[in-house]
């Protein structure tokens, strides 16, 4: 896909996020929106996956370690064809296959149950190790929040993956700088993030704008070409990206828009989509 | 009962080697305790299928989840304190919630850890693991049963917690009819006056206690419950209805383990006068294992004494 086509997809995925959290009257739009470009790039460009055969043996694996941003993942999966886009409106409803946090046994295309922070990266590491042990060629990707990396288990997994030289593992840190209680730099600073992963023997790629497809493409290409070490892509993003009143607002970490805010958000996304069609 | 004594942690290591010969998809994970958990024997036999994670039990359980998600059958090994305690939430969320095919091999359970003391004597693991939906919880009594349990755990598709001990215990299941089936208790001695339901190393001690009771004219029924979950409710209820008095014996807190499980079953299906023998809401302490079992009245003499008072 061209960058323009990816941008258009990202608008659709953002619409799905807003639809989901609005219908659920809860959920996490902020971190879903900051990671929308990475969800889009992974599901429409990077991952070897087949929506018609979600369990195919040689598929690449994606683990959403920051599981609370499930609305973003679900919207990407739906737009990619794993299940109907209309399902997004059932998010967090009783009986829905779209649980508040990702679960293997509920949703097609989900390979790990996550949401308790810090655990997804270990599961991804186990998948990457597993591929190495049986000489399989699939790659494993894990998306972490910058607040999430305050969890000690993240560094247990990083130590293991670096030591074992799991070059089929790509860890992505969504550095939107905000967690529930405020800026990560004020709550319990994880900075410098890149240096920490380097110290754990990762190849580190710093992305200045993780909401830019050109930069993401370069980063994922470099990650794939990297041998002998796992890669960490540390990308600066904007929390709430794409919805004017949500951008960089910590209050939108885990809150749903009301009807009026929903209308405004969808209008902004409609205009963004139309603008891309003029290009 | 033979004179041979074997710790079930040794049985665990030996059973893994046997299974490893038969199944290429079996992997063993450790957290720097391979010598103690006796998985070192597997490491020697199949070094390419042994993963030492170092001292990081939470990550180890997550790695096992990822391996299971991609078709391997991982056995995670550590002390019960760390496998069920420290990594509890990883077992719950990373393994059990997606119902991944991970086996948790927990050695050094209970007070019989001995000299290391309370920090390492896990008396809550059966309660913790039993409360997790879909978790199978096995607590074998001797070498024969431990090896059978490891095999049954491999053959079962889904998460299993296996509890093993450090202390060498007598072999009690060395008979031709012995058969291990997950969820099926075994009546080792039939009786009419009281039902003794025991698990793990307390099965052997309870058989000895039953002999002492016999000398006093008390005919005790002895049941081995190797599967704490799913509990063999039918067997428990039938025996309780027959004898009218039930005693549970476990090297675990009386809260939430075998005693808790049996009490729940009987309260619902057959309210029966009950005595729970185990550790009574306290931490353990340092000392030789055999002396600790005596002090906490978890040896045959202590069990006998408590049952006499109960009757």
Coordinates of C-alpha atoms in Angstrom, one line a residue:
Chain A
X1 CA 0.0 0.0 0.0
X2 CA 1.1 3.6 -0.6
X3 CA 1.4 5.9 2.3
X4 CA -1.7 7.8 1.1
X5 CA -3.7 4.5 1.0
X6 CA -2.4 3.7 4.5
X7 CA -3.5 7.2 5.7
X8 CA -7.0 6.6 4.4
X9 CA -7.1 3.3 6.2
X10 CA -6.0 5.0 9.4
X11 CA -8.9 7.3 9.2
X12 CA -11.3 4.3 8.9
X13 CA -9.6 2.7 11.8
X14 CA -9.9 5.8 13.9
X15 CA -13.6 5.9 13.0
X16 CA -13.9 2.3 14.3
X17 CA -12.2 3.3 17.6
X18 CA -14.6 6.2 18.2
X19 CA -17.6 4.0 17.2
X20 CA -16.5 1.3 19.7
X21 CA -15.7 3.4 22.7
X22 CA -18.8 5.6 22.1
X23 CA -21.1 2.5 21.9
X24 CA -19.4 1.0 25.0
X25 CA -19.6 4.2 26.9
X26 CA -16.1 3.3 28.2
X27 CA -12.7 2.1 26.9
X28 CA -9.4 3.7 26.0
X29 CA -9.4 6.0 23.0
X30 CA -6.2 8.0 23.8
X31 CA -3.7 5.2 23.4
X32 CA -5.7 3.6 20.6
X33 CA -5.4 6.8 18.6
X34 CA -1.7 7.3 19.3
X35 CA -1.0 3.8 18.0
X36 CA -3.5 3.9 15.0
X37 CA -0.7 4.3 12.4
X38 CA 1.2 1.4 13.8
X39 CA -1.9 -0.8 13.9
X40 CA -2.6 0.3 10.3
X41 CA 0.9 -0.3 9.1
X42 CA 1.2 -3.7 10.8
X43 CA -2.2 -5.1 9.6
X44 CA -2.1 -3.6 6.1
X45 CA 1.5 -3.7 5.2
X46 CA 3.8 -5.6 7.6
X47 CA 2.3 -8.7 9.0
X48 CA 2.0 -12.0 7.1
X49 CA -1.6 -12.8 8.0
X50 CA -4.7 -14.1 6.4
X51 CA -8.1 -12.9 7.7
X52 CA -9.7 -16.0 6.1
X53 CA -7.3 -18.3 7.9
X54 CA -6.6 -16.5 11.2
X55 CA -4.7 -19.5 12.7
X56 CA -2.5 -20.3 9.7
X57 CA 0.7 -21.8 11.1
X58 CA 3.3 -19.5 9.5
X59 CA 1.5 -16.3 10.4
X60 CA 3.3 -13.5 12.0
X61 CA 2.2 -12.9 15.6
X62 CA 1.2 -9.6 17.1
X63 CA 0.8 -9.2 20.8
X64 CA -0.9 -6.0 22.1
X65 CA 1.0 -5.8 25.4
X66 CA -0.8 -2.5 26.1
X67 CA -4.0 -4.4 26.0
X68 CA -6.3 -1.6 27.1
X69 CA -5.9 -0.1 23.6
X70 CA -7.9 -3.0 22.2
X71 CA -10.3 -0.6 20.4
X72 CA -7.5 0.2 18.1
X73 CA -6.5 -3.4 17.5
X74 CA -10.1 -4.5 17.0
X75 CA -10.7 -1.7 14.5
X76 CA -7.6 -2.8 12.6
X77 CA -8.7 -6.4 12.6
X78 CA -12.2 -5.5 11.5
X79 CA -11.0 -3.3 8.7
X80 CA -8.6 -6.0 7.6
X81 CA -11.5 -8.4 7.3
X82 CA -11.2 -10.7 10.4
X83 CA -14.8 -9.9 11.4
X84 CA -17.4 -7.3 10.4
X85 CA -16.8 -3.7 11.1
X86 CA -20.3 -3.5 12.5
X87 CA -19.1 -5.7 15.4
X88 CA -17.1 -2.8 16.7
X89 CA -20.2 -1.3 18.1
X90 CA -20.6 -4.3 20.4
X91 CA -17.3 -3.5 22.2
X92 CA -17.5 -4.3 25.9
X93 CA -21.2 -5.4 25.6
X94 CA -22.4 -8.5 27.4
X95 CA -22.0 -11.4 25.0
X96 CA -19.8 -9.6 22.5
X97 CA -16.6 -11.2 21.2
X98 CA -14.9 -7.9 21.7
X99 CA -13.9 -7.9 25.4
X100 CA -12.5 -4.9 27.2
X101 CA -9.0 -6.3 26.8
X102 CA -7.9 -8.8 24.1
X103 CA -8.6 -12.5 24.6
X104 CA -7.6 -15.5 22.5
X105 CA -10.7 -17.5 23.1
X106 CA -13.1 -14.7 22.1
X107 CA -11.8 -12.8 19.0
X108 CA -10.5 -14.1 15.7
X109 CA -7.0 -12.8 14.9
X110 CA -5.9 -12.5 18.6
X111 CA -2.9 -14.6 19.6
X112 CA -2.5 -13.6 23.3
X113 CA -4.7 -12.6 26.1
X114 CA -3.3 -9.3 27.4
X115 CA -4.2 -6.2 29.3
X116 CA -2.5 -6.9 32.6
X117 CA 0.5 -4.7 31.8
X118 CA 4.0 -6.1 31.3
X119 CA 2.8 -9.6 30.4
X120 CA 2.4 -9.4 26.7
X121 CA 6.1 -8.8 26.0
X122 CA 6.9 -12.1 27.8
X123 CA 4.3 -14.0 25.7
X124 CA 5.7 -12.4 22.5
X125 CA 9.2 -13.4 23.6
X126 CA 8.0 -17.0 24.1
X127 CA 6.5 -17.0 20.6
X128 CA 9.8 -15.7 19.1
X129 CA 11.8 -18.3 21.1
X130 CA 9.4 -21.0 19.9
X131 CA 10.0 -20.0 16.3
X132 CA 13.7 -20.2 16.8
X133 CA 13.5 -23.6 18.5
X134 CA 11.7 -25.2 15.6
X135 CA 13.3 -23.2 12.8
X136 CA 10.1 -21.4 11.7
X137 CA 10.3 -18.1 9.9
X138 CA 7.4 -16.1 11.3
X139 CA 8.1 -12.9 13.1
X140 CA 6.6 -11.6 16.4
X141 CA 5.6 -8.1 17.2
X142 CA 4.7 -6.6 20.6
X143 CA 3.3 -3.2 21.2
X144 CA 4.0 -1.6 24.6
X145 CA 2.9 1.6 26.3
X146 CA 5.5 4.0 27.7
X147 CA 3.8 3.8 31.0
X148 CA 3.7 0.0 30.8
X149 CA 7.5 -0.2 30.7
X150 CA 7.4 0.8 34.4
X151 CA 6.5 -2.8 35.0
X152 CA 9.5 -5.0 36.0
X153 CA 8.4 -7.9 33.9
X154 CA 9.1 -5.9 30.8
X155 CA 12.7 -5.8 31.7
X156 CA 12.8 -9.5 32.6
X157 CA 11.6 -10.2 29.1
X158 CA 13.9 -7.7 27.5
X159 CA 16.9 -9.3 29.3
X160 CA 15.9 -12.7 28.0
X161 CA 15.2 -11.7 24.4
X162 CA 18.4 -9.7 24.2
X163 CA 20.5 -12.5 25.7
X164 CA 18.9 -15.0 23.4
X165 CA 19.4 -12.7 20.4
X166 CA 15.8 -13.1 19.3
X167 CA 16.0 -11.2 16.0
X168 CA 12.6 -12.3 15.0
X169 CA 11.1 -10.2 17.8
X170 CA 10.2 -6.6 17.3
X171 CA 9.1 -4.6 20.3
X172 CA 7.4 -1.3 19.7
X173 CA 7.1 1.4 22.4
X174 CA 4.2 3.8 21.9
X175 CA 5.8 6.9 23.5
X176 CA 2.9 9.2 23.8
X177 CA 4.2 10.5 27.2
X178 CA 0.9 10.2 29.0
X179 CA -0.3 7.6 31.5
X180 CA -3.4 7.7 33.7
X181 CA -1.9 9.8 36.5
X182 CA -0.1 12.3 34.2
X183 CA 3.0 12.6 32.1
X184 CA 5.2 9.5 32.4
X185 CA 8.1 11.8 33.0
X186 CA 6.3 13.1 36.2
X187 CA 4.8 9.9 37.5
X188 CA 7.8 7.6 37.3
X189 CA 10.1 8.5 34.4
X190 CA 11.0 5.6 32.1
X191 CA 13.4 7.9 30.2
X192 CA 15.8 7.4 28.5
X193 CA 13.8 4.6 26.9
X194 CA 16.1 3.9 23.9
X195 CA 19.2 3.6 26.1
X196 CA 17.5 1.2 28.4
X197 CA 16.6 -1.2 25.5
X198 CA 20.2 -0.8 24.2
X199 CA 21.5 -1.8 27.6
X200 CA 19.4 -5.0 27.3
X201 CA 21.1 -5.8 23.9
X202 CA 18.3 -4.6 21.6
X203 CA 18.9 -3.0 18.3
X204 CA 17.0 0.3 18.9
X205 CA 15.3 2.4 16.2
X206 CA 14.0 5.8 17.4
X207 CA 11.1 7.2 15.4
X208 CA 10.6 10.9 15.7
X209 CA 7.0 10.7 14.5
X210 CA 5.2 7.4 15.0
X211 CA 2.1 8.8 13.4
X212 CA 4.0 9.1 10.1
X213 CA 3.9 6.1 7.7
X214 CA 7.1 7.0 5.9
X215 CA 9.0 6.9 9.2
X216 CA 7.2 3.7 10.3
X217 CA 8.0 2.0 7.0
X218 CA 11.7 2.8 7.3
X219 CA 11.7 1.5 10.9
X220 CA 10.0 -1.8 10.2
X221 CA 12.2 -2.4 7.2
X222 CA 15.3 -1.8 9.3
X223 CA 13.9 -4.1 12.1
X224 CA 13.3 -6.9 9.6
X225 CA 16.8 -6.6 8.2
X226 CA 18.4 -6.7 11.7
X227 CA 20.1 -9.9 12.5
X228 CA 21.5 -11.1 15.8
X229 CA 19.5 -8.9 18.1
X230 CA 15.8 -8.2 18.8
X231 CA 14.6 -4.7 17.8
X232 CA 12.9 -2.1 19.8
X233 CA 11.2 0.7 17.9
X234 CA 10.7 3.6 20.2
X235 CA 8.3 5.9 18.6
X236 CA 7.1 9.4 19.6
X237 CA 3.4 9.7 19.1
X238 CA 0.6 12.0 20.1
X239 CA -2.0 10.6 22.5
X240 CA -5.5 11.0 21.1
X241 CA -4.0 11.7 17.7
X242 CA -6.5 12.7 15.0
X243 CA -9.3 14.1 17.3
X244 CA -8.6 17.7 18.1
X245 CA -10.0 17.8 21.6
X246 CA -8.4 14.5 22.6
X247 CA -4.8 15.2 21.5
X248 CA -2.3 15.3 24.3
X249 CA -5.1 15.3 26.9
X250 CA -4.5 12.8 29.7
X251 CA -8.2 12.8 30.5
X252 CA -8.9 10.9 27.3
X253 CA -6.8 7.9 28.3
X254 CA -9.8 5.9 29.4
X255 CA -12.9 7.8 28.8
X256 CA -15.6 7.6 26.1
X257 CA -16.9 10.6 24.2
X258 CA -20.5 11.7 24.9
X259 CA -23.0 12.0 22.0
X260 CA -21.9 15.5 21.2
X261 CA -18.2 14.7 21.3
X262 CA -18.8 11.6 19.3
X263 CA -20.5 13.7 16.5
X264 CA -17.6 16.2 16.5
X265 CA -15.0 13.4 16.4
X266 CA -16.7 11.6 13.5
X267 CA -17.1 14.9 11.7
X268 CA -13.4 15.6 12.1
X269 CA -12.5 12.1 10.8
X270 CA -14.9 12.5 7.9
X271 CA -13.2 15.8 6.9
X272 CA -9.8 14.2 7.3
X273 CA -10.9 11.4 5.0
X274 CA -12.3 13.8 2.4
X275 CA -9.1 15.8 2.5
X276 CA -7.0 12.7 1.7
X277 CA -9.3 12.0 -1.2
X278 CA -8.4 15.4 -2.7
X279 CA -4.7 14.4 -2.7
Chain B
X1 CA 4.1 -50.1 51.0
X2 CA 7.8 -50.6 50.2
X3 CA 10.8 -49.4 52.1
X4 CA 11.9 -47.3 49.1
X5 CA 11.7 -43.5 49.7
X6 CA 11.7 -41.1 46.8
X7 CA 11.0 -37.4 46.7
X8 CA 8.3 -36.5 44.2
X9 CA 10.5 -33.8 42.8
X10 CA 12.8 -36.6 41.6
X11 CA 9.8 -38.3 40.1
X12 CA 9.0 -35.1 38.2
X13 CA 12.5 -34.9 36.7
X14 CA 12.5 -38.6 35.8
X15 CA 9.1 -38.5 34.3
X16 CA 10.0 -35.5 32.1
X17 CA 12.9 -37.5 30.7
X18 CA 10.7 -40.4 29.8
X19 CA 8.1 -38.2 28.2
X20 CA 10.8 -36.2 26.4
X21 CA 11.9 -39.4 24.7
X22 CA 8.3 -39.9 23.4
X23 CA 7.4 -36.3 22.5
X24 CA 9.4 -33.8 20.6
X25 CA 7.1 -30.9 21.5
X26 CA 7.8 -31.2 25.2
X27 CA 10.0 -28.4 26.6
X28 CA 11.1 -27.7 30.1
X29 CA 11.6 -24.2 31.5
X30 CA 13.4 -23.3 34.7
X31 CA 14.2 -20.2 36.7
X32 CA 17.7 -21.0 38.0
X33 CA 16.5 -24.0 40.0
X34 CA 17.0 -26.9 37.6
X35 CA 19.2 -28.7 40.2
X36 CA 16.6 -28.4 42.9
X37 CA 13.5 -29.0 40.8
X38 CA 15.3 -32.1 39.4
X39 CA 14.7 -30.9 35.9
X40 CA 18.5 -31.0 35.6
X41 CA 18.0 -34.6 34.5
X42 CA 15.9 -33.4 31.6
X43 CA 18.5 -30.7 30.8
X44 CA 21.2 -33.4 30.6
X45 CA 19.1 -35.6 28.3
X46 CA 17.6 -32.9 26.1
X47 CA 19.7 -29.7 26.4
X48 CA 18.2 -28.2 23.3
X49 CA 14.7 -28.5 24.9
X50 CA 15.6 -27.1 28.3
X51 CA 15.3 -23.3 28.7
X52 CA 16.8 -21.7 31.7
X53 CA 15.2 -18.3 32.1
X54 CA 17.3 -17.3 35.1
X55 CA 15.7 -15.8 38.2
X56 CA 12.5 -14.4 36.6
X57 CA 9.5 -16.6 37.3
X58 CA 6.9 -14.1 35.9
X59 CA 8.7 -13.9 32.6
X60 CA 9.2 -17.7 32.5
X61 CA 5.4 -18.2 32.8
X62 CA 4.8 -15.7 30.0
X63 CA 7.4 -17.3 27.8
X64 CA 5.7 -20.6 28.4
X65 CA 2.4 -19.0 27.4
X66 CA 4.0 -17.9 24.1
X67 CA 5.5 -21.3 23.5
X68 CA 2.1 -23.0 24.1
X69 CA 0.4 -20.5 21.8
X70 CA 2.8 -21.7 19.1
X71 CA 2.3 -25.4 19.5
X72 CA 4.8 -26.5 22.1
X73 CA 4.0 -28.2 25.5
X74 CA 6.1 -26.3 28.1
X75 CA 6.6 -27.5 31.7
X76 CA 7.5 -24.5 33.9
X77 CA 9.5 -25.5 36.9
X78 CA 10.1 -23.6 40.1
X79 CA 9.4 -23.8 43.8
X80 CA 5.7 -23.7 44.6
X81 CA 6.2 -20.4 46.4
X82 CA 7.3 -18.7 43.2
X83 CA 5.4 -20.6 40.6
X84 CA 2.0 -20.2 42.3
X85 CA 2.8 -17.2 44.5
X86 CA 5.1 -14.8 42.7
X87 CA 3.8 -15.7 39.2
X88 CA 0.2 -16.1 40.3
X89 CA -1.1 -13.4 38.0
X90 CA 0.9 -14.6 35.0
X91 CA -0.5 -18.1 35.5
X92 CA -4.0 -16.6 35.7
X93 CA -3.9 -14.1 32.9
X94 CA -1.2 -15.2 30.5
X95 CA -1.9 -18.9 30.8
X96 CA -5.3 -19.9 32.2
X97 CA -7.5 -17.1 30.7
X98 CA -6.6 -18.1 27.2
X99 CA -6.6 -21.8 28.3
X100 CA -3.0 -22.3 27.0
X101 CA -1.5 -25.7 27.3
X102 CA 1.1 -24.8 29.9
X103 CA 2.1 -27.2 32.8
X104 CA 3.3 -25.7 36.0
X105 CA 5.6 -28.1 37.9
X106 CA 5.9 -26.7 41.4
X107 CA 8.4 -28.4 43.7
X108 CA 9.3 -27.7 47.3
X109 CA 5.7 -27.3 48.3
X110 CA 4.6 -27.2 51.9
X111 CA 6.3 -27.2 55.3
X112 CA 8.5 -30.2 54.3
X113 CA 10.8 -27.8 52.5
X114 CA 12.4 -27.8 55.9
X115 CA 15.4 -25.6 56.8
X116 CA 14.8 -22.8 54.3
X117 CA 11.9 -21.7 56.5
X118 CA 8.6 -19.9 56.0
X119 CA 9.6 -17.7 53.1
X120 CA 10.0 -20.8 51.0
X121 CA 7.3 -23.0 52.5
X122 CA 4.3 -22.4 50.3
X123 CA 1.1 -23.4 52.2
X124 CA -1.3 -21.5 50.0
X125 CA -0.6 -22.8 46.5
X126 CA -3.5 -25.3 46.2
X127 CA -5.9 -22.6 47.3
X128 CA -4.5 -20.1 44.8
X129 CA -4.4 -22.5 41.9
X130 CA -7.8 -24.0 42.7
X131 CA -9.5 -20.7 42.4
X132 CA -8.4 -20.1 38.8
X133 CA -11.1 -21.1 36.3
X134 CA -10.2 -24.2 34.2
X135 CA -7.1 -25.0 36.2
X136 CA -6.4 -28.7 36.9
X137 CA -4.6 -29.1 40.2
X138 CA -2.7 -32.3 40.9
X139 CA -0.9 -33.2 44.2
X140 CA 0.6 -36.7 43.9
X141 CA 1.4 -38.9 46.9
X142 CA 4.5 -40.8 45.9
X143 CA 6.9 -41.6 43.1
X144 CA 4.5 -43.8 41.1
X145 CA 1.7 -41.4 41.3
X146 CA 3.9 -38.4 40.6
X147 CA 5.2 -40.0 37.4
X148 CA 1.7 -40.9 36.3
X149 CA 0.5 -37.4 37.1
X150 CA 3.2 -35.8 34.9
X151 CA 2.2 -38.1 32.0
X152 CA -1.5 -37.3 32.5
X153 CA -0.7 -33.6 32.6
X154 CA 1.1 -33.9 29.3
X155 CA -1.8 -35.8 27.7
X156 CA -4.4 -33.3 29.0
X157 CA -4.9 -30.3 26.8
X158 CA -4.9 -27.2 29.0
X159 CA -3.3 -25.6 32.0
X160 CA -2.3 -28.0 34.8
X161 CA -0.6 -27.2 38.2
X162 CA 1.5 -30.1 39.6
X163 CA 2.6 -30.0 43.2
X164 CA 5.8 -31.9 44.3
X165 CA 7.7 -32.2 47.5
X166 CA 11.4 -32.0 48.5
X167 CA 11.2 -34.7 51.2
X168 CA 11.8 -38.4 50.2
X169 CA 8.5 -40.2 50.9
X170 CA 7.6 -43.9 50.9
X171 CA 6.3 -45.6 47.7
X172 CA 2.7 -46.6 48.5
X173 CA 1.1 -47.2 45.1
X174 CA 3.3 -50.1 44.1
X175 CA 0.5 -52.4 43.1
X176 CA -0.6 -53.9 39.8
X177 CA -4.0 -52.3 39.9
X178 CA -2.8 -48.8 40.3
X179 CA -4.3 -46.4 37.8
X180 CA -4.1 -42.6 37.7
X181 CA -7.0 -40.7 36.2
X182 CA -7.3 -36.9 36.6
X183 CA -10.3 -36.2 38.8
X184 CA -10.6 -39.7 40.3
X185 CA -9.8 -40.3 43.9
X186 CA -8.5 -43.7 45.1
X187 CA -9.8 -45.6 48.1
X188 CA -6.7 -47.2 49.6
X189 CA -8.5 -48.7 52.6
X190 CA -12.1 -49.3 53.2
X191 CA -13.6 -48.6 56.5
X192 CA -16.8 -47.7 58.3
X193 CA -16.0 -45.4 61.3
X194 CA -14.4 -42.4 59.8
X195 CA -13.2 -41.2 56.4
X196 CA -9.7 -39.9 56.1
X197 CA -9.2 -37.9 52.9
X198 CA -5.5 -37.1 52.3
X199 CA -3.4 -35.7 49.6
X200 CA 0.3 -35.6 48.7
X201 CA 2.8 -36.9 51.2
X202 CA 0.0 -37.0 53.8
X203 CA -1.5 -40.0 52.1
X204 CA 1.3 -42.2 53.4
X205 CA 1.2 -40.6 56.9
X206 CA -2.6 -41.1 56.9
X207 CA -2.3 -44.8 56.0
X208 CA 0.0 -45.2 59.0
X209 CA -2.4 -43.3 61.2
X210 CA -5.2 -45.6 60.1
X211 CA -3.2 -48.6 61.2
X212 CA -2.8 -47.0 64.6
X213 CA -6.5 -46.3 64.8
X214 CA -7.2 -49.9 63.8
X215 CA -5.3 -51.1 66.9
X216 CA -7.8 -49.0 68.9
X217 CA -10.7 -50.7 67.1
X218 CA -11.4 -47.7 64.8
X219 CA -12.0 -48.8 61.3
X220 CA -11.0 -45.8 59.1
X221 CA -11.5 -45.5 55.4
X222 CA -8.5 -43.8 53.6
X223 CA -9.0 -42.0 50.4
X224 CA -6.2 -40.6 48.3
X225 CA -7.2 -37.4 46.5
X226 CA -4.4 -36.7 44.1
X227 CA -6.6 -34.3 42.1
X228 CA -7.6 -31.3 44.1
X229 CA -9.4 -29.9 41.1
X230 CA -11.6 -31.2 39.7
X231 CA -12.5 -32.8 43.0
X232 CA -13.9 -36.4 43.0
X233 CA -17.1 -35.2 44.7
X234 CA -18.9 -38.5 44.2
X235 CA -16.3 -40.5 46.0
X236 CA -16.1 -38.0 48.8
X237 CA -19.8 -37.8 49.3
X238 CA -20.4 -41.5 49.2
X239 CA -17.7 -42.2 51.8
X240 CA -19.0 -39.3 54.0
X241 CA -22.5 -40.8 53.8
X242 CA -21.2 -44.2 54.8
X243 CA -19.0 -43.2 57.8
X244 CA -20.6 -39.9 58.9
X245 CA -17.3 -38.4 59.9
X246 CA -14.7 -36.9 57.6
X247 CA -11.1 -35.8 58.2
X248 CA -8.9 -34.1 55.6
X249 CA -5.2 -34.2 55.8
X250 CA -2.9 -32.0 53.8
X251 CA 0.5 -30.3 54.0
X252 CA -1.1 -27.0 53.2
X253 CA -3.1 -24.3 55.0
X254 CA -6.5 -25.7 56.1
X255 CA -7.9 -22.7 54.2
X256 CA -8.8 -23.2 50.6
X257 CA -6.9 -26.4 49.8
X258 CA -8.1 -30.0 50.1
X259 CA -9.9 -29.3 53.4
X260 CA -11.6 -26.3 51.8
X261 CA -12.6 -28.2 48.7
X262 CA -14.0 -31.2 50.6
X263 CA -15.9 -28.9 53.0
X264 CA -17.5 -27.0 50.1
X265 CA -18.5 -30.3 48.5
X266 CA -19.9 -31.8 51.7
X267 CA -21.7 -28.6 52.8
X268 CA -23.6 -28.7 49.5
X269 CA -24.2 -32.4 49.0
X270 CA -23.8 -34.2 52.4
X271 CA -23.3 -32.0 55.5
X272 CA -20.9 -34.1 57.6
X273 CA -19.0 -33.6 60.8
X274 CA -15.5 -32.6 59.7
X275 CA -11.9 -32.1 60.9
X276 CA -9.4 -30.4 58.7
X277 CA -5.8 -31.4 59.5
X278 CA -3.2 -29.1 58.0
X279 CA -1.4 -25.9 58.9
X280 CA -3.7 -23.6 60.8
X281 CA -3.5 -20.1 59.4
X282 CA 0.2 -19.6 60.3
X283 CA 3.5 -19.5 58.5
X284 CA 6.0 -22.3 58.8
X285 CA 9.5 -22.1 60.2
X286 CA 13.0 -23.6 59.8
X287 CA 13.9 -27.1 60.8
X288 CA 14.4 -30.6 59.4
X289 CA 11.4 -31.6 57.5
X290 CA 10.6 -34.7 59.5
X291 CA 10.8 -32.6 62.8
X292 CA 8.5 -29.9 61.3
X293 CA 5.9 -32.5 60.3
X294 CA 6.0 -33.8 63.8
X295 CA 5.7 -30.3 65.4
X296 CA 2.8 -29.4 63.2
X297 CA 1.1 -32.8 63.9
X298 CA 1.3 -33.7 60.2
X299 CA 3.1 -37.0 60.8
X300 CA 1.2 -40.3 61.4
X301 CA 1.3 -39.8 65.2
X302 CA 0.0 -36.3 65.0
X303 CA -2.8 -37.3 62.6
X304 CA -3.7 -40.2 64.9
X305 CA -3.8 -37.9 67.9
X306 CA -6.0 -35.3 66.2
X307 CA -8.4 -37.9 64.9
X308 CA -8.7 -39.6 68.3
X309 CA -9.7 -36.2 69.8
X310 CA -12.2 -35.6 67.0
X311 CA -13.9 -39.0 67.4

